[in-house]
PDB file of C-alpha atoms and ligand atoms in Angstrom:
ATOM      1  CA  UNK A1478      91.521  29.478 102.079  1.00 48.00           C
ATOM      2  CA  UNK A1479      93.332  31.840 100.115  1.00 56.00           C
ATOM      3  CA  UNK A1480      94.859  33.733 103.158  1.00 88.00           C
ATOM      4  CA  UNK A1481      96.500  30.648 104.458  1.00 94.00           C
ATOM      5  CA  UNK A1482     100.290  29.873 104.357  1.00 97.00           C
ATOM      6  CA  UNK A1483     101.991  26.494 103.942  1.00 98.00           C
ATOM      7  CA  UNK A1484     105.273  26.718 105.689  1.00 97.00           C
ATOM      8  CA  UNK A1485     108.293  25.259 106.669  1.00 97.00           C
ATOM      9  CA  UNK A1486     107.799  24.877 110.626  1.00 98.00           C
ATOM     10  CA  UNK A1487     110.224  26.721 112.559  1.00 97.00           C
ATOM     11  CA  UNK A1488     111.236  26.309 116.529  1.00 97.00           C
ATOM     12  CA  UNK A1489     108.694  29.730 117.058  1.00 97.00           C
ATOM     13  CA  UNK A1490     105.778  27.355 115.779  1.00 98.00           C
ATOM     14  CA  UNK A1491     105.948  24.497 118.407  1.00 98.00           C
ATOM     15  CA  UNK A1492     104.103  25.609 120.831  1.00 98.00           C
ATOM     16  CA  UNK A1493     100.962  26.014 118.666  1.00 98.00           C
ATOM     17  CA  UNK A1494     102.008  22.868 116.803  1.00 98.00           C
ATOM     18  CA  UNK A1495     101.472  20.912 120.354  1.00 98.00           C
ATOM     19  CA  UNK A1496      98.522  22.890 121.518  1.00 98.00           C
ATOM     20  CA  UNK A1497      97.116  21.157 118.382  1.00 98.00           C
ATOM     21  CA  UNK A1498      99.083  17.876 118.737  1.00 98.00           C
ATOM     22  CA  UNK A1499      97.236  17.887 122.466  1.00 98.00           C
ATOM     23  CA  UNK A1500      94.208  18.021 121.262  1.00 97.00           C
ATOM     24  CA  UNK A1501      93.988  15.687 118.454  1.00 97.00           C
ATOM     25  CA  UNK A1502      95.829  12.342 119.895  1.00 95.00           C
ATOM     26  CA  UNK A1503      94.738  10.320 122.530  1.00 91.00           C
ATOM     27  CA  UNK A1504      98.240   9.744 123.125  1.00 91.00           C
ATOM     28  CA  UNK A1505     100.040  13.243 121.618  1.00 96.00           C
ATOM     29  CA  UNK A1506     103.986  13.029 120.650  1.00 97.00           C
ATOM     30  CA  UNK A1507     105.654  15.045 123.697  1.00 97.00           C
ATOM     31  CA  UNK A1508     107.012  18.490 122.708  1.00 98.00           C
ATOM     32  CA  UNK A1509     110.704  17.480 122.901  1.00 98.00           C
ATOM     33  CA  UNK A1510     109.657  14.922 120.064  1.00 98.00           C
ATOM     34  CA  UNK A1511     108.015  17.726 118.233  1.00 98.00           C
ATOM     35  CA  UNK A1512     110.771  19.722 118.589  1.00 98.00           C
ATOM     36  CA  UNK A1513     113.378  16.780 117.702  1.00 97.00           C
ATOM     37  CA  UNK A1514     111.685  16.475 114.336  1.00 97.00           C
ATOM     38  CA  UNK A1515     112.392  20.055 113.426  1.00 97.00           C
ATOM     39  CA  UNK A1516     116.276  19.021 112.921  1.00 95.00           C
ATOM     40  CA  UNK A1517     115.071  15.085 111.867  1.00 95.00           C
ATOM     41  CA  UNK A1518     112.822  15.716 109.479  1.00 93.00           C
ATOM     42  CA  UNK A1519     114.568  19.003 107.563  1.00 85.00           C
ATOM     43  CA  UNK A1520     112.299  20.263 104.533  1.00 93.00           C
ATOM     44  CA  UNK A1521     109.312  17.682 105.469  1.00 98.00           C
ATOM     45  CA  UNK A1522     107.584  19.717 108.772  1.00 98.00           C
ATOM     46  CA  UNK A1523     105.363  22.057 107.815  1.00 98.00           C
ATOM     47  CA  UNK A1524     102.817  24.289 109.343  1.00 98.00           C
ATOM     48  CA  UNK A1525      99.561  25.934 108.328  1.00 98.00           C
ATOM     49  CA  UNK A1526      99.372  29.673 108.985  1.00 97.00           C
ATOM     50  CA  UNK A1527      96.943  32.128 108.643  1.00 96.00           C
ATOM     51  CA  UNK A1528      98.452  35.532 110.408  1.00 91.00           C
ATOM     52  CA  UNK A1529      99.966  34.678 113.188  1.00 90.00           C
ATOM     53  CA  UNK A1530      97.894  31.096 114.339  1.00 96.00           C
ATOM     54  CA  UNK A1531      99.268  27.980 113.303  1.00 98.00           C
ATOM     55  CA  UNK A1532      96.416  25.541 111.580  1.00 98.00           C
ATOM     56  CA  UNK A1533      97.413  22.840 111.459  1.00 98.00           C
ATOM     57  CA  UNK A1534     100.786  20.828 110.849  1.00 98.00           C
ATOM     58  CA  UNK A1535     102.323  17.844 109.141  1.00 98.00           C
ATOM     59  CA  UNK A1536     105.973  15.565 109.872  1.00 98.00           C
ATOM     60  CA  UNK A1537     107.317  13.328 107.243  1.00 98.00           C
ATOM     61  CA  UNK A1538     110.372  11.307 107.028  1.00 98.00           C
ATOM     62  CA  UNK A1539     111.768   9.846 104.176  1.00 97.00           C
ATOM     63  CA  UNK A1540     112.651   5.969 105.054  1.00 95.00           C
ATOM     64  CA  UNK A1541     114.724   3.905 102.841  1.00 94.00           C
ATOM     65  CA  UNK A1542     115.314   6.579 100.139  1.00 91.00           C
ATOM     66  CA  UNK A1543     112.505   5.788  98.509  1.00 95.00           C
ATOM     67  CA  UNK A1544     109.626   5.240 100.499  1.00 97.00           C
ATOM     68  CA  UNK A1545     107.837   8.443 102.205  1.00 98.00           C
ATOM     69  CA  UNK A1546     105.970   7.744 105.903  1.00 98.00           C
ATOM     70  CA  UNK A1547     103.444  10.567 107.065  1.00 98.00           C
ATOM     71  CA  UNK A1548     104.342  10.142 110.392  1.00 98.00           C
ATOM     72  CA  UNK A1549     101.842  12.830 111.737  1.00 98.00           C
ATOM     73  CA  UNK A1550      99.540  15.382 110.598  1.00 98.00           C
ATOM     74  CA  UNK A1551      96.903  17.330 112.568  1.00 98.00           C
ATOM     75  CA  UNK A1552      94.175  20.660 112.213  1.00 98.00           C
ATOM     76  CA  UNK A1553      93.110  22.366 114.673  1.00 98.00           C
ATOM     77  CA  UNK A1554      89.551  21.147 116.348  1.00 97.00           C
ATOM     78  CA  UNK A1555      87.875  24.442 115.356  1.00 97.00           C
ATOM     79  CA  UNK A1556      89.346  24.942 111.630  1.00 97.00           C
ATOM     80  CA  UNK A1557      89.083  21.332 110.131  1.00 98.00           C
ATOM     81  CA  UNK A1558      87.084  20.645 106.936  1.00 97.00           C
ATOM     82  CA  UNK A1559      88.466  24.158 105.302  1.00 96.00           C
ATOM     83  CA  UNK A1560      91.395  22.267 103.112  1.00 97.00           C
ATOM     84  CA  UNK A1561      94.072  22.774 105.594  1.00 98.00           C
ATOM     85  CA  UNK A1562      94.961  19.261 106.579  1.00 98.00           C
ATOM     86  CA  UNK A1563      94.251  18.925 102.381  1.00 98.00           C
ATOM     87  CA  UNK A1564      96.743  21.399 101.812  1.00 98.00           C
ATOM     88  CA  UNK A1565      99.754  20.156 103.698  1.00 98.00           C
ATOM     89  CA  UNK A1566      99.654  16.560 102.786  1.00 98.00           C
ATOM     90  CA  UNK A1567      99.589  17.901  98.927  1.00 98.00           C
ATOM     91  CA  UNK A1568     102.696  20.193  99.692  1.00 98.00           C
ATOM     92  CA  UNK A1569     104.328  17.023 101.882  1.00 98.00           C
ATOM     93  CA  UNK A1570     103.466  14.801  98.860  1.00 98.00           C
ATOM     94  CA  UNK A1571     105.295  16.682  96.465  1.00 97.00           C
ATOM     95  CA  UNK A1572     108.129  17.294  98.533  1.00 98.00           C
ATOM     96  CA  UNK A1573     108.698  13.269  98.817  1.00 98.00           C
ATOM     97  CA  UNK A1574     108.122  13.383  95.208  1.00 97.00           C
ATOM     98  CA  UNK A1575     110.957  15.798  94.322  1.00 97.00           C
ATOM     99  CA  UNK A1576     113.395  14.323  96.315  1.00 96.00           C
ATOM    100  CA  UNK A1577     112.770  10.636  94.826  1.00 96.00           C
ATOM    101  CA  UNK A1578     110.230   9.163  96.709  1.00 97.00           C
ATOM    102  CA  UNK A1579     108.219   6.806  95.164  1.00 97.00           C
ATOM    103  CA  UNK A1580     105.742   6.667  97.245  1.00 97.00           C
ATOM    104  CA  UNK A1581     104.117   7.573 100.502  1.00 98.00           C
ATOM    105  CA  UNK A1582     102.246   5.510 103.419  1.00 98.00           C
ATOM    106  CA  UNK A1583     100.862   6.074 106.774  1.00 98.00           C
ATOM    107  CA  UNK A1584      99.128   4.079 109.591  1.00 98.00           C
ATOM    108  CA  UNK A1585      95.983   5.136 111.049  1.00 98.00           C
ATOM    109  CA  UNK A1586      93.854   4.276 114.095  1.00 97.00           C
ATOM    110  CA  UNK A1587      91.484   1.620 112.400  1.00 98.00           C
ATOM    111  CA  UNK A1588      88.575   3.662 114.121  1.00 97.00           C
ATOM    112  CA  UNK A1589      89.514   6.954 112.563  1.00 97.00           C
ATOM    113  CA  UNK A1590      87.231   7.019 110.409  1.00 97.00           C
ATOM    114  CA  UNK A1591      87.510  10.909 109.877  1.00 97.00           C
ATOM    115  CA  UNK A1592      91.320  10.600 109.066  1.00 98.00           C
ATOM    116  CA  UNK A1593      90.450   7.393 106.751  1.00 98.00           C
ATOM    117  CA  UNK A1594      88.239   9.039 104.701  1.00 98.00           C
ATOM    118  CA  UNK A1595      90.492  12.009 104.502  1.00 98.00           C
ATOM    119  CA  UNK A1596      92.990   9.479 102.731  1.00 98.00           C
ATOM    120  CA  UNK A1597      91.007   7.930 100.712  1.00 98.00           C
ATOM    121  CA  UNK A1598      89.862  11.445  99.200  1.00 98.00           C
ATOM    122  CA  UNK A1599      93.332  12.021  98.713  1.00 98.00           C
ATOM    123  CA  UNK A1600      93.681   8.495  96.759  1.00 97.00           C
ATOM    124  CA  UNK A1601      95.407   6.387  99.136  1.00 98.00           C
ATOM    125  CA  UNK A1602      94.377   3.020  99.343  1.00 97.00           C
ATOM    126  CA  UNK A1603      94.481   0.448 102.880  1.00 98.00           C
ATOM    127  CA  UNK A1604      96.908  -2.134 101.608  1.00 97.00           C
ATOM    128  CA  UNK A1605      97.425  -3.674 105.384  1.00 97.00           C
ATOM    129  CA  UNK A1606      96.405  -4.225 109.134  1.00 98.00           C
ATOM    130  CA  UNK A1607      99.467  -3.775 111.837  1.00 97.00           C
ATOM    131  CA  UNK A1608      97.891  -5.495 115.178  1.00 97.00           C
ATOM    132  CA  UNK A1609      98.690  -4.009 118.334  1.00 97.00           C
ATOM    133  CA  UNK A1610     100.619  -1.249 116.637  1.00 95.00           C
ATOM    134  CA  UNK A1611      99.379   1.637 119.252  1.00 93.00           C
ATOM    135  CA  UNK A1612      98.909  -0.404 122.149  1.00 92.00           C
ATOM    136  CA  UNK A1613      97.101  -4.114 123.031  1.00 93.00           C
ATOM    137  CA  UNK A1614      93.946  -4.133 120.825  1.00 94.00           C
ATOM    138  CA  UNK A1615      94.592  -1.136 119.075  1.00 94.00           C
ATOM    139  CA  UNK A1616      95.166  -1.597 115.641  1.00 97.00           C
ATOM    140  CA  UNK A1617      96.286   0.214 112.413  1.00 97.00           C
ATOM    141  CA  UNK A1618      95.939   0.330 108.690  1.00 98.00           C
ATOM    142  CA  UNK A1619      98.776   1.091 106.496  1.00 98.00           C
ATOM    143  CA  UNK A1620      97.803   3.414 104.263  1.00 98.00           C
ATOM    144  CA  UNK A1621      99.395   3.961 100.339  1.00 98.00           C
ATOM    145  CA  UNK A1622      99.708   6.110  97.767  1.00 98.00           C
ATOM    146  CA  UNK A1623     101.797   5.655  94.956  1.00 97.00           C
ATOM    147  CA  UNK A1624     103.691   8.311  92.683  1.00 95.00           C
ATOM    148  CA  UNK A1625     102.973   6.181  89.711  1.00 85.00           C
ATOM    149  CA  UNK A1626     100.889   3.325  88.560  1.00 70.00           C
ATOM    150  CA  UNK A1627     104.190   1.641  87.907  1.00 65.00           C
ATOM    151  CA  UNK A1628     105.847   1.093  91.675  1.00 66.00           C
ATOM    152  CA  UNK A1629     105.859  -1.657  93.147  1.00 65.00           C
ATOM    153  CA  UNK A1630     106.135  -2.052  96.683  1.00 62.00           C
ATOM    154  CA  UNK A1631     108.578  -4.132  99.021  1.00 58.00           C
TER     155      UNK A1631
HETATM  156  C1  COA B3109      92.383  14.077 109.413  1.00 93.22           C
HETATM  157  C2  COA B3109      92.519  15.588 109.500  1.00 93.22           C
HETATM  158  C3  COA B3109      93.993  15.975 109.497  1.00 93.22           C
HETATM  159  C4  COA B3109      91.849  16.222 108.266  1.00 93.22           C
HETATM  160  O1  COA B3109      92.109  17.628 108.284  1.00 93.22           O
HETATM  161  P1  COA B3109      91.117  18.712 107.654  1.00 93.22           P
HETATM  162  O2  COA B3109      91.862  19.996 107.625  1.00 93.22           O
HETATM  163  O3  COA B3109      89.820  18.716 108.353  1.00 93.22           O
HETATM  164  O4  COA B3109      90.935  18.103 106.193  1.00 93.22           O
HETATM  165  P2  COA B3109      90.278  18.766 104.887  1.00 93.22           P
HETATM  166  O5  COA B3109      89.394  19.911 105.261  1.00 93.22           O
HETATM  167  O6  COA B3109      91.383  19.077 103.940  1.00 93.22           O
HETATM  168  O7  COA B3109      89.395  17.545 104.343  1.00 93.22           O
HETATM  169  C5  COA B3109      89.534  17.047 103.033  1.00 93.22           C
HETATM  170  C6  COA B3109      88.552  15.943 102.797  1.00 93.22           C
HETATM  171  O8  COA B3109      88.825  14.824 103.628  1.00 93.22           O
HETATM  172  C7  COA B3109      87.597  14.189 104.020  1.00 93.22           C
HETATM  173  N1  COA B3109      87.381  14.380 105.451  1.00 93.22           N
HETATM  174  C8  COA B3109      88.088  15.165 106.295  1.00 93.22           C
HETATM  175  N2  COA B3109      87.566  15.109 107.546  1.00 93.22           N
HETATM  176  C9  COA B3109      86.509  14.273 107.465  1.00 93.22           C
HETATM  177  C10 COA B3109      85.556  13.835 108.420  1.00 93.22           C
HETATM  178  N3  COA B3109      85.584  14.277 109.692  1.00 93.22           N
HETATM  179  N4  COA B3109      84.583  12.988 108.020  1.00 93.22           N
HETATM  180  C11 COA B3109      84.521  12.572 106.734  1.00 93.22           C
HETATM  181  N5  COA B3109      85.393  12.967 105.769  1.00 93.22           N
HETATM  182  C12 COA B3109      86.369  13.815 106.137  1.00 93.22           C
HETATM  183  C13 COA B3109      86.502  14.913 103.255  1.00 93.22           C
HETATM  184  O9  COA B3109      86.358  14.273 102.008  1.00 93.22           O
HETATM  185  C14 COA B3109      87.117  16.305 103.085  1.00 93.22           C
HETATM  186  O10 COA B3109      86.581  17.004 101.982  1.00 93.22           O
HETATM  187  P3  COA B3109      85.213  17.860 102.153  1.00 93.22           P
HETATM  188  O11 COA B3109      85.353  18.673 103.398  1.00 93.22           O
HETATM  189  O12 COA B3109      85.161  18.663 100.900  1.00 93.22           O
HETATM  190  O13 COA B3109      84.119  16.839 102.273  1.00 93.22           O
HETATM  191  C15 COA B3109      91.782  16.163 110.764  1.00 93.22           C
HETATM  192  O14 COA B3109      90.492  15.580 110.853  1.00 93.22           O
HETATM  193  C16 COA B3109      92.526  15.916 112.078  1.00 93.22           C
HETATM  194  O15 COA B3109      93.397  16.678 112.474  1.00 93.22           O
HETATM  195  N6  COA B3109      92.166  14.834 112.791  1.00 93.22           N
HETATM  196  C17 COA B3109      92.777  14.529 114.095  1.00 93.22           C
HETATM  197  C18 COA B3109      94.206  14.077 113.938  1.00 93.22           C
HETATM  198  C19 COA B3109      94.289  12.806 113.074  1.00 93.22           C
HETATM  199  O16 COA B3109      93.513  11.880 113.228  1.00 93.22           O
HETATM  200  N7  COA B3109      95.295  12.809 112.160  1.00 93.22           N
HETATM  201  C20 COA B3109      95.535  11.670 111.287  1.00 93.22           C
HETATM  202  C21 COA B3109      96.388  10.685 111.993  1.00 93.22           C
HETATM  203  S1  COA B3109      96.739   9.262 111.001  1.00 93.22           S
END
């Protein structure tokens, strides 16, 4: 682990960041949308580097000042279960944190079961089901973590 970089993602990156995008979605975010998010989601796309290969990445966007949505995060097929994906959602967690998120949420296939239990590791808790949300029959949980045992959510 310790030779691996968290970084801001830059435009050089994309390519990598949707060879990996292609191979972990059944449906992957185009590269135009990739690349859209580099200018959308300033300070909260961030990349995984180890020389010059690209890991794994992460997008967030901040949504109603307070709340902060995950709204993709991905390691490469050959280099999961070293920390990576670990690493960036920590580092995209405490950005969201710093600039006054309270808390952060996600929705996940309800058959990833890989990608739940890499949540739940990480303390976040399934707090709803959105039918239909990535096509007919294919649901999602909303995912949650809060900043503090205090927040309460809308
Ligand atoms: C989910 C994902 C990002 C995790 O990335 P990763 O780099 O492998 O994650 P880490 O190595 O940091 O895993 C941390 C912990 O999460 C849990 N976890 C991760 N992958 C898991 C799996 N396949 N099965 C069970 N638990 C898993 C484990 O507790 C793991 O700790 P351990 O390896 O010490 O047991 C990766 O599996 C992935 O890219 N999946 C495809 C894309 C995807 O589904 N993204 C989420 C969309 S909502």
């Amino acid at each position: 682990m310790s030779s691996i970089i968290i970084s801001d993602a830059t435009a050089q990156d994309l390519q990598q960041i949707y060879e990996i995008e292609e191979e972990s979605f059944e449906n992957p975010y185009p590269l135009s949308l990739l690349r859209a998010y580099l200018f959308l989601a300033d300070g909260l796309y961030l990349v995984a580097r180890e020389d010059q290969h690209i890991l794994g990445y992460t997008i967030g966007m901040r949504q109603f000042q307070t709340r902060g949505h995950v709204v993709s995060i991905a390691t490469r097929g050959t280099q999961r279960r070293r920390g990576v994906g670990s690493s960036l959602l920590k580092i995209l967690e405490s950005r969201f944190e710093k600039i006054g998120c309270k808390y952060v949420y996600l929705e996940v296939n309800v058959k990833n079961r890989d990608a739940i239990n890499f949540y739940l590791k990480h303390g976040y808790s399934i707090v709803r089901t959105r039918k239909n949300y990535y096509g007919r029959d294919k649901h999602a949980f909303v995912m949650l973590k809060p900043f503090s045992s205090s927040t309460s959510f809308e």
